[in-house]
């Protein structure tokens, strides 16, 4: 096998590889012989199908599969031979038919040279928080709200009431919908409907109607209303007030606390909140360390194609999120995501380089703990454990996340850290 390397810019590489055709032919012959022993064809006994027949029936498919295998394997060998580590997906281009040899080129980018990374020079803020009794009270109140029932009342709607409404819009002499009404419901103060409509229903009784001016957003689902201001007729159909369940034995047992005691219930809630808090603090610490690492090496050039690919992936995700929210979006420009993509790529490369320079290895115990933590939130934890153990893609993603957390913790232990106290509520808020 012959290999040559061409440098393209500072981080681009073009690898030219040629592999003797005999390697392909030998592998094809081996695969055909294997098939002849296992394939079943009418008119032949199992294991007695002639190789010639197998070649006639499956030769083209086998040759294509083996060709891909040879390219993949020889590419890996060439990288090791040249001591190269690509970042991102390489572009592999075949050159001519494999008559006397297989020839192809692979274009890719490599990681920049960060030099020795001294994490002890980093100054980071480590967030700390704990679960207070008031946090448990708040969570129990939230659970009561989730289990609330609604009682119909004859009075005017007020904050916190569930109000069923019917409405139609008038704009530029047209009515939407043309016939009938749209029906909806909102808990007053939840902002489930347009603010103007929610404000209007306060003080209205069942059967009352009111005309409200509403400015529809440019991406509204009804094209005729998008970006326009309309007069919306709002009719209150029903007003219901909330009824919260008592925190009694039945309520407590409904959450799986067999004893039904308030003391045990509060301990269960505390345990769940503590698990949630631990994850939130870990996420905040990862963001803090990554931010400081990226800032310390902002002068280092990053692989441009890798950054652009990350920006495009982020834009595609933003478009998908918008579609899930009912917005009509074909695609999102990736340019506004370039800065965030640079930071994300830099963080990933730096964390990987810290692991390489310090010979950090994945801790199987942490992987097991991560699986157990995920599984503990489900009714059948063992089923979730088995799912991860039997799905290579799930396991690979989990291992990558655990390794990142492991490296971040290693850095945080050696950096100059200042603890910053936070409340439980603040710790769980999304990072800015």
Tab-separated table of C-alpha atoms in Angstrom:
chain	number	residue	atom	x	y	z
A	1	UNK	CA	0.000	0.000	0.000
A	2	UNK	CA	1.325	3.434	-0.974
A	3	UNK	CA	0.357	6.573	0.944
A	4	UNK	CA	1.199	10.236	0.397
A	5	UNK	CA	0.050	13.351	2.273
A	6	UNK	CA	-0.526	16.870	0.974
A	7	UNK	CA	-1.037	19.809	3.350
A	8	UNK	CA	-3.913	22.163	2.442
A	9	UNK	CA	-3.737	25.344	4.458
A	10	UNK	CA	-2.756	24.921	8.083
A	11	UNK	CA	-5.256	22.264	9.131
A	12	UNK	CA	-6.349	20.610	5.879
A	13	UNK	CA	-4.852	17.335	4.669
A	14	UNK	CA	-5.229	15.367	1.444
A	15	UNK	CA	-4.318	11.710	1.767
A	16	UNK	CA	-3.670	9.776	-1.456
A	17	UNK	CA	-3.828	6.010	-1.079
A	18	UNK	CA	-3.247	3.152	-3.505
A	19	UNK	CA	-3.954	-0.472	-2.585
A	20	UNK	CA	-3.001	-3.486	-4.751
A	21	UNK	CA	-6.010	-4.986	-6.539
A	22	UNK	CA	-5.004	-8.411	-5.226
A	23	UNK	CA	-6.220	-7.330	-1.772
A	24	UNK	CA	-9.685	-6.661	-3.160
A	25	UNK	CA	-9.798	-9.877	-5.214
A	26	UNK	CA	-8.616	-11.969	-2.269
A	27	UNK	CA	-11.278	-10.471	0.013
A	28	UNK	CA	-14.003	-10.948	-2.631
A	29	UNK	CA	-13.024	-14.602	-3.092
A	30	UNK	CA	-13.059	-15.178	0.662
A	31	UNK	CA	-16.525	-13.607	1.019
A	32	UNK	CA	-17.929	-15.665	-1.892
A	33	UNK	CA	-16.603	-18.899	-0.374
A	34	UNK	CA	-18.206	-17.988	2.956
A	35	UNK	CA	-21.535	-17.404	1.222
A	36	UNK	CA	-21.327	-20.733	-0.595
A	37	UNK	CA	-21.248	-22.474	2.787
A	38	UNK	CA	-24.165	-20.558	4.310
A	39	UNK	CA	-26.550	-19.384	1.565
A	40	UNK	CA	-29.612	-21.453	0.632
A	41	UNK	CA	-30.613	-21.712	-3.036
A	42	UNK	CA	-33.259	-23.889	-4.643
A	43	UNK	CA	-31.766	-26.954	-6.299
A	44	UNK	CA	-28.683	-27.114	-4.066
A	45	UNK	CA	-28.069	-28.753	-0.728
A	46	UNK	CA	-27.119	-26.388	2.150
A	47	UNK	CA	-23.378	-25.737	2.065
A	48	UNK	CA	-23.004	-27.253	-1.406
A	49	UNK	CA	-23.712	-24.238	-3.640
A	50	UNK	CA	-20.818	-23.846	-6.124
A	51	UNK	CA	-18.790	-20.657	-5.769
A	52	UNK	CA	-19.377	-19.974	-9.479
A	53	UNK	CA	-23.132	-19.873	-8.897
A	54	UNK	CA	-22.694	-17.605	-5.858
A	55	UNK	CA	-20.548	-15.259	-7.950
A	56	UNK	CA	-23.187	-15.080	-10.689
A	57	UNK	CA	-25.967	-14.313	-8.198
A	58	UNK	CA	-24.187	-12.117	-5.651
A	59	UNK	CA	-20.865	-11.128	-7.186
A	60	UNK	CA	-21.661	-7.478	-7.892
A	61	UNK	CA	-23.132	-6.891	-4.439
A	62	UNK	CA	-20.231	-8.661	-2.702
A	63	UNK	CA	-17.646	-6.727	-4.719
A	64	UNK	CA	-19.275	-3.412	-3.802
A	65	UNK	CA	-19.394	-4.305	-0.096
A	66	UNK	CA	-15.812	-5.583	-0.035
A	67	UNK	CA	-14.567	-2.516	-1.929
A	68	UNK	CA	-16.076	-0.290	0.785
A	69	UNK	CA	-14.476	-2.462	3.471
A	70	UNK	CA	-11.042	-2.293	1.827
A	71	UNK	CA	-11.236	1.496	1.498
A	72	UNK	CA	-12.338	1.884	5.130
A	73	UNK	CA	-9.660	-0.471	6.491
A	74	UNK	CA	-6.848	0.898	4.339
A	75	UNK	CA	-7.818	4.474	5.250
A	76	UNK	CA	-7.452	3.601	8.937
A	77	UNK	CA	-4.073	1.986	8.234
A	78	UNK	CA	-2.916	5.049	6.268
A	79	UNK	CA	-3.899	7.375	9.115
A	80	UNK	CA	-1.937	5.313	11.612
A	81	UNK	CA	1.028	5.135	9.254
A	82	UNK	CA	1.086	8.923	8.869
A	83	UNK	CA	0.163	9.576	12.520
A	84	UNK	CA	-2.903	11.613	11.540
A	85	UNK	CA	-6.137	12.077	13.509
A	86	UNK	CA	-9.003	13.559	11.438
A	87	UNK	CA	-11.697	15.742	12.964
A	88	UNK	CA	-15.089	15.658	11.276
A	89	UNK	CA	-16.074	13.457	8.350
A	90	UNK	CA	-13.460	12.963	5.575
A	91	UNK	CA	-14.369	13.353	1.894
A	92	UNK	CA	-13.252	10.189	0.104
A	93	UNK	CA	-13.073	10.192	-3.701
A	94	UNK	CA	-12.282	7.091	-5.784
A	95	UNK	CA	-9.882	7.564	-8.703
A	96	UNK	CA	-10.630	5.257	-11.612
A	97	UNK	CA	-11.715	1.617	-11.695
A	98	UNK	CA	-9.715	-0.856	-9.568
A	99	UNK	CA	-7.926	-2.595	-12.421
A	100	UNK	CA	-4.409	-2.999	-11.083
A	101	UNK	CA	-4.894	-1.088	-7.845
A	102	UNK	CA	-7.484	0.727	-5.770
A	103	UNK	CA	-6.736	4.445	-5.730
A	104	UNK	CA	-8.566	7.103	-3.762
A	105	UNK	CA	-8.020	10.432	-2.033
A	106	UNK	CA	-9.322	11.456	1.373
A	107	UNK	CA	-9.595	15.143	2.250
A	108	UNK	CA	-10.083	16.063	5.886
A	109	UNK	CA	-9.071	18.429	8.666
A	110	UNK	CA	-6.895	17.738	11.688
A	111	UNK	CA	-7.031	19.217	15.174
A	112	UNK	CA	-4.893	22.292	15.823
A	113	UNK	CA	-1.776	22.104	17.976
A	114	UNK	CA	-2.804	23.565	21.326
A	115	UNK	CA	0.561	22.873	22.914
A	116	UNK	CA	0.783	21.792	26.584
A	117	UNK	CA	-2.487	22.677	28.326
A	118	UNK	CA	-1.943	23.908	31.891
A	119	UNK	CA	-5.365	23.682	33.522
A	120	UNK	CA	-4.001	24.922	36.859
A	121	UNK	CA	-3.848	28.407	35.336
A	122	UNK	CA	-7.620	28.492	34.769
A	123	UNK	CA	-9.739	30.548	37.158
A	124	UNK	CA	-13.256	29.149	37.389
A	125	UNK	CA	-16.373	29.671	39.473
A	126	UNK	CA	-17.811	26.471	40.942
A	127	UNK	CA	-21.565	26.745	41.659
A	128	UNK	CA	-22.793	25.206	44.938
A	129	UNK	CA	-26.369	24.809	46.193
A	130	UNK	CA	-28.450	22.564	48.407
A	131	UNK	CA	-32.070	21.483	48.714
A	132	UNK	CA	-33.871	23.479	51.410
A	133	UNK	CA	-37.140	22.630	53.178
A	134	UNK	CA	-38.788	25.477	51.268
A	135	UNK	CA	-37.771	23.823	47.985
A	136	UNK	CA	-39.538	20.638	49.080
A	137	UNK	CA	-42.628	22.703	49.983
A	138	UNK	CA	-42.589	24.313	46.547
A	139	UNK	CA	-42.300	20.960	44.780
A	140	UNK	CA	-45.172	19.439	46.763
A	141	UNK	CA	-47.291	22.467	45.865
A	142	UNK	CA	-46.354	21.945	42.213
A	143	UNK	CA	-47.453	18.296	42.467
A	144	UNK	CA	-50.774	19.448	43.933
A	145	UNK	CA	-51.204	21.860	41.017
A	146	UNK	CA	-50.569	19.019	38.577
A	147	UNK	CA	-53.321	16.962	40.225
A	148	UNK	CA	-55.835	19.800	40.499
A	149	UNK	CA	-59.433	19.405	39.385
A	150	UNK	CA	-61.795	22.094	38.079
A	151	UNK	CA	-65.232	23.109	39.378
A	152	UNK	CA	-67.548	25.172	37.193
A	153	UNK	CA	-68.537	28.518	38.748
A	154	UNK	CA	-71.062	31.192	37.818
A	155	UNK	CA	-68.911	34.178	38.803
A	156	UNK	CA	-66.632	36.307	36.593
A	157	UNK	CA	-63.259	34.874	35.554
A	158	UNK	CA	-60.241	35.721	37.729
A	159	UNK	CA	-56.523	34.948	37.863
A	160	UNK	CA	-55.925	31.179	38.058
A	161	UNK	CA	-59.332	30.187	36.633
A	162	UNK	CA	-59.729	27.832	33.684
A	163	UNK	CA	-61.706	29.660	30.993
A	164	UNK	CA	-63.162	28.014	27.874
A	165	UNK	CA	-63.553	30.457	24.998
A	166	UNK	CA	-64.846	30.664	21.442
A	167	UNK	CA	-63.456	33.214	19.007
A	168	UNK	CA	-63.239	34.385	15.420
A	169	UNK	CA	-61.153	37.128	13.789
A	170	UNK	CA	-62.124	40.011	11.512
A	171	UNK	CA	-59.482	41.609	9.296
A	172	UNK	CA	-59.838	43.712	6.149
A	173	UNK	CA	-63.528	42.823	5.870
A	174	UNK	CA	-62.921	39.058	6.000
A	175	UNK	CA	-63.868	36.594	8.755
A	176	UNK	CA	-61.605	33.783	9.984
A	177	UNK	CA	-62.791	31.102	10.157
A	178	UNK	CA	-65.334	31.905	7.464
A	179	UNK	CA	-67.949	29.851	9.328
A	180	UNK	CA	-68.191	28.738	12.924
A	181	UNK	CA	-65.654	29.566	15.643
A	182	UNK	CA	-62.339	28.390	17.035
A	183	UNK	CA	-62.484	26.886	20.507
A	184	UNK	CA	-59.775	27.008	23.130
A	185	UNK	CA	-59.079	27.174	26.840
A	186	UNK	CA	-56.590	28.937	29.069
A	187	UNK	CA	-55.689	29.196	32.719
A	188	UNK	CA	-55.789	32.940	33.269
A	189	UNK	CA	-52.242	34.156	33.847
A	190	UNK	CA	-50.566	31.201	32.104
A	191	UNK	CA	-50.193	33.084	28.777
A	192	UNK	CA	-51.520	30.106	26.828
A	193	UNK	CA	-53.475	32.549	24.631
A	194	UNK	CA	-52.532	35.955	23.279
A	195	UNK	CA	-51.988	38.403	26.192
A	196	UNK	CA	-54.726	40.710	24.861
A	197	UNK	CA	-57.264	37.860	24.943
A	198	UNK	CA	-56.190	36.655	28.406
A	199	UNK	CA	-56.512	40.173	29.786
A	200	UNK	CA	-59.917	40.550	28.158
A	201	UNK	CA	-61.471	37.450	29.748
A	202	UNK	CA	-60.688	38.638	33.281
A	203	UNK	CA	-64.003	39.874	34.703
A	204	UNK	CA	-66.111	38.160	32.020
A	205	UNK	CA	-68.822	35.625	32.862
A	206	UNK	CA	-69.991	32.609	30.874
A	207	UNK	CA	-72.044	33.782	27.878
A	208	UNK	CA	-70.440	37.251	27.662
A	209	UNK	CA	-68.685	38.449	24.484
A	210	UNK	CA	-66.059	41.113	23.836
A	211	UNK	CA	-64.158	42.492	20.797
A	212	UNK	CA	-60.367	42.522	21.264
A	213	UNK	CA	-57.606	43.933	19.047
A	214	UNK	CA	-54.867	41.322	18.443
A	215	UNK	CA	-51.565	41.740	16.551
A	216	UNK	CA	-50.703	38.351	14.984
A	217	UNK	CA	-47.016	37.427	14.512
A	218	UNK	CA	-45.520	37.243	11.023
A	219	UNK	CA	-45.203	33.445	11.179
A	220	UNK	CA	-48.761	32.827	12.378
A	221	UNK	CA	-50.261	29.516	11.185
A	222	UNK	CA	-53.128	31.260	9.300
A	223	UNK	CA	-51.437	33.066	6.366
A	224	UNK	CA	-54.300	35.561	5.999
A	225	UNK	CA	-53.744	36.745	9.587
A	226	UNK	CA	-49.937	36.560	9.715
A	227	UNK	CA	-48.359	39.945	10.478
A	228	UNK	CA	-51.739	41.700	10.669
A	229	UNK	CA	-53.792	43.351	13.405
A	230	UNK	CA	-57.310	41.931	13.653
A	231	UNK	CA	-60.455	42.433	15.682
A	232	UNK	CA	-61.080	39.176	17.540
A	233	UNK	CA	-64.504	38.366	18.951
A	234	UNK	CA	-64.040	36.488	22.237
A	235	UNK	CA	-66.925	34.670	23.959
A	236	UNK	CA	-66.522	33.045	27.368
A	237	UNK	CA	-68.224	29.646	27.356
A	238	UNK	CA	-67.336	28.361	30.821
A	239	UNK	CA	-65.410	29.474	33.910
A	240	UNK	CA	-63.940	26.905	36.309
A	241	UNK	CA	-61.975	27.401	39.498
A	242	UNK	CA	-59.171	25.073	40.643
A	243	UNK	CA	-59.524	22.564	43.454
A	244	UNK	CA	-56.237	21.329	44.931
A	245	UNK	CA	-56.066	17.867	46.538
A	246	UNK	CA	-55.082	17.546	50.179
A	247	UNK	CA	-51.657	16.077	50.904
A	248	UNK	CA	-53.167	13.026	52.556
A	249	UNK	CA	-52.329	9.327	52.562
A	250	UNK	CA	-54.094	8.639	49.260
A	251	UNK	CA	-52.319	11.537	47.542
A	252	UNK	CA	-48.919	10.432	48.851
A	253	UNK	CA	-49.441	6.776	47.887
A	254	UNK	CA	-50.361	7.850	44.334
A	255	UNK	CA	-46.683	8.813	43.917
A	256	UNK	CA	-45.458	5.344	44.850
A	257	UNK	CA	-44.715	6.030	48.523
A	258	UNK	CA	-46.149	2.840	50.031
A	259	UNK	CA	-46.130	4.033	53.642
A	260	UNK	CA	-48.316	7.022	52.771
A	261	UNK	CA	-46.601	9.119	55.455
A	262	UNK	CA	-45.736	12.769	54.919
A	263	UNK	CA	-42.251	12.260	56.374
A	264	UNK	CA	-41.375	9.529	53.854
A	265	UNK	CA	-42.947	11.544	51.045
A	266	UNK	CA	-40.780	14.557	51.843
A	267	UNK	CA	-37.680	12.334	51.879
A	268	UNK	CA	-38.588	10.969	48.427
A	269	UNK	CA	-39.103	14.494	47.120
A	270	UNK	CA	-35.792	15.601	48.647
A	271	UNK	CA	-33.983	12.678	47.005
A	272	UNK	CA	-35.439	13.513	43.577
A	273	UNK	CA	-34.633	17.202	43.923
A	274	UNK	CA	-31.080	16.405	45.062
A	275	UNK	CA	-30.568	14.227	41.974
A	276	UNK	CA	-31.906	16.994	39.742
A	277	UNK	CA	-29.716	19.572	41.487
A	278	UNK	CA	-26.591	17.458	41.097
A	279	UNK	CA	-27.184	17.252	37.357
A	280	UNK	CA	-27.829	20.992	37.095
A	281	UNK	CA	-24.680	21.912	39.038
A	282	UNK	CA	-22.616	19.520	36.931
A	283	UNK	CA	-23.999	21.076	33.740
A	284	UNK	CA	-23.196	24.587	35.000
A	285	UNK	CA	-19.661	23.536	35.905
A	286	UNK	CA	-19.141	22.039	32.436
A	287	UNK	CA	-20.284	25.281	30.827
A	288	UNK	CA	-17.988	27.329	33.092
A	289	UNK	CA	-14.897	25.177	32.459
A	290	UNK	CA	-15.542	25.025	28.711
A	291	UNK	CA	-16.002	28.806	28.564
A	292	UNK	CA	-12.719	29.460	30.384
A	293	UNK	CA	-10.833	26.869	28.306
A	294	UNK	CA	-12.106	28.345	25.058
A	295	UNK	CA	-11.223	31.886	26.180
A	296	UNK	CA	-7.679	30.795	27.120
A	297	UNK	CA	-7.080	29.372	23.628
A	298	UNK	CA	-9.099	31.841	21.559
A	299	UNK	CA	-5.936	32.609	19.543
A	300	UNK	CA	-5.710	29.062	18.163
A	301	UNK	CA	-7.073	28.528	14.643
A	302	UNK	CA	-9.918	26.011	14.394
A	303	UNK	CA	-10.778	23.658	11.483
A	304	UNK	CA	-13.066	25.851	9.332
A	305	UNK	CA	-15.046	23.018	7.730
A	306	UNK	CA	-15.704	21.448	11.120
A	307	UNK	CA	-16.951	24.764	12.522
A	308	UNK	CA	-19.226	25.329	9.521
A	309	UNK	CA	-20.614	21.784	9.770
A	310	UNK	CA	-21.413	22.372	13.440
A	311	UNK	CA	-23.115	25.697	12.624
A	312	UNK	CA	-25.220	24.023	9.943
A	313	UNK	CA	-26.203	21.270	12.377
A	314	UNK	CA	-27.243	23.888	14.953
A	315	UNK	CA	-29.272	25.764	12.314
A	316	UNK	CA	-30.992	22.543	11.253
A	317	UNK	CA	-31.894	21.824	14.878
A	318	UNK	CA	-33.271	25.354	15.289
A	319	UNK	CA	-35.423	24.882	12.176
A	320	UNK	CA	-36.715	21.549	13.488
A	321	UNK	CA	-37.579	23.114	16.850
A	322	UNK	CA	-39.456	25.915	15.093
A	323	UNK	CA	-41.449	23.403	13.037
A	324	UNK	CA	-42.389	21.495	16.188
A	325	UNK	CA	-43.812	24.749	17.570
A	326	UNK	CA	-46.025	25.136	14.521
A	327	UNK	CA	-43.935	27.705	12.656
A	328	UNK	CA	-43.637	27.458	8.887
A	329	UNK	CA	-39.859	27.200	8.447
A	330	UNK	CA	-38.030	25.679	5.478
A	331	UNK	CA	-34.492	26.250	6.698
A	332	UNK	CA	-32.489	28.534	8.980
A	333	UNK	CA	-29.382	30.471	7.919
A	334	UNK	CA	-26.334	28.987	9.635
A	335	UNK	CA	-24.346	32.253	9.686
A	336	UNK	CA	-25.778	33.502	13.037
A	337	UNK	CA	-24.682	30.197	14.623
A	338	UNK	CA	-21.022	30.442	13.594
A	339	UNK	CA	-19.780	31.988	16.852
A	340	UNK	CA	-21.599	29.440	19.018
A	341	UNK	CA	-20.324	26.689	16.723
A	342	UNK	CA	-16.712	27.896	17.130
A	343	UNK	CA	-17.080	27.771	20.895
A	344	UNK	CA	-18.616	24.307	20.806
A	345	UNK	CA	-15.946	22.922	18.460
A	346	UNK	CA	-13.144	24.532	20.479
A	347	UNK	CA	-14.512	23.109	23.731
A	348	UNK	CA	-14.791	19.611	22.286
A	349	UNK	CA	-11.272	19.650	20.844
A	350	UNK	CA	-9.751	21.076	24.027
A	351	UNK	CA	-11.460	18.554	26.295
A	352	UNK	CA	-10.251	15.768	24.007
A	353	UNK	CA	-6.720	17.159	24.034
A	354	UNK	CA	-6.670	17.416	27.841
A	355	UNK	CA	-7.713	13.765	27.998
A	356	UNK	CA	-4.991	12.776	25.507
A	357	UNK	CA	-2.183	14.758	27.142
A	358	UNK	CA	-3.015	13.392	30.593
A	359	UNK	CA	-3.864	9.854	29.442
A	360	UNK	CA	-7.344	10.000	30.955
A	361	UNK	CA	-9.443	6.898	30.332
A	362	UNK	CA	-13.174	6.300	30.577
A	363	UNK	CA	-14.152	5.072	34.036
A	364	UNK	CA	-16.572	2.102	33.660
A	365	UNK	CA	-17.873	2.742	37.182
A	366	UNK	CA	-19.055	6.231	36.162
A	367	UNK	CA	-20.774	4.763	33.094
A	368	UNK	CA	-22.633	2.271	35.303
A	369	UNK	CA	-23.609	5.061	37.697
A	370	UNK	CA	-24.894	7.177	34.795
A	371	UNK	CA	-27.028	4.310	33.471
A	372	UNK	CA	-28.378	3.615	36.969
A	373	UNK	CA	-29.239	7.296	37.420
A	374	UNK	CA	-31.151	7.410	34.136
A	375	UNK	CA	-32.903	4.113	34.868
A	376	UNK	CA	-33.967	5.197	38.377
A	377	UNK	CA	-36.481	7.663	36.906
A	378	UNK	CA	-38.447	4.873	35.152
A	379	UNK	CA	-40.950	2.328	36.459
A	380	UNK	CA	-38.830	-0.624	35.290
A	381	UNK	CA	-35.172	0.396	35.789
A	382	UNK	CA	-33.776	-2.937	34.593
A	383	UNK	CA	-35.521	-2.550	31.246
A	384	UNK	CA	-33.740	0.784	30.718
A	385	UNK	CA	-30.381	-0.705	31.770
A	386	UNK	CA	-30.842	-3.544	29.267
A	387	UNK	CA	-31.775	-1.047	26.549
A	388	UNK	CA	-28.494	0.837	26.992
A	389	UNK	CA	-26.448	-2.352	27.263
A	390	UNK	CA	-27.887	-3.745	24.009
A	391	UNK	CA	-27.874	-0.572	21.895
A	392	UNK	CA	-24.340	0.382	20.736
A	393	UNK	CA	-25.443	3.848	19.590
A	394	UNK	CA	-27.085	4.694	22.917
A	395	UNK	CA	-24.105	3.361	24.830
A	396	UNK	CA	-21.606	5.234	22.655
A	397	UNK	CA	-23.448	8.515	23.197
A	398	UNK	CA	-23.607	7.928	26.947
A	399	UNK	CA	-19.914	7.013	27.145
A	400	UNK	CA	-18.964	10.202	25.253
A	401	UNK	CA	-21.000	12.299	27.689
A	402	UNK	CA	-19.548	10.540	30.737
A	403	UNK	CA	-16.009	10.954	29.399
A	404	UNK	CA	-16.603	14.676	28.881
A	405	UNK	CA	-17.935	15.015	32.433
A	406	UNK	CA	-14.959	13.033	33.721
A	407	UNK	CA	-12.463	15.339	32.001
A	408	UNK	CA	-14.349	18.456	33.144
A	409	UNK	CA	-14.268	17.214	36.748
A	410	UNK	CA	-10.536	16.495	36.397
A	411	UNK	CA	-9.937	20.036	35.147
A	412	UNK	CA	-12.132	21.596	37.838
A	413	UNK	CA	-10.195	19.781	40.566
A	414	UNK	CA	-6.918	21.283	39.334
A	415	UNK	CA	-8.062	24.758	38.310
A	416	UNK	CA	-8.204	27.713	40.684
A	417	UNK	CA	-11.848	27.490	41.711
A	418	UNK	CA	-13.985	29.943	43.664
A	419	UNK	CA	-17.260	28.634	45.054
A	420	UNK	CA	-20.383	30.630	44.217
A	421	UNK	CA	-23.458	29.903	46.358
A	422	UNK	CA	-26.791	29.677	44.537
A	423	UNK	CA	-30.357	28.913	45.497
A	424	UNK	CA	-31.930	25.668	44.278
A	425	UNK	CA	-34.203	27.622	41.930
A	426	UNK	CA	-31.355	29.639	40.407
A	427	UNK	CA	-29.200	26.538	39.960
A	428	UNK	CA	-31.932	24.876	37.903
A	429	UNK	CA	-32.446	27.854	35.625
A	430	UNK	CA	-30.940	27.389	32.114
A	431	UNK	CA	-27.420	28.756	31.726
A	432	UNK	CA	-27.306	32.186	30.165
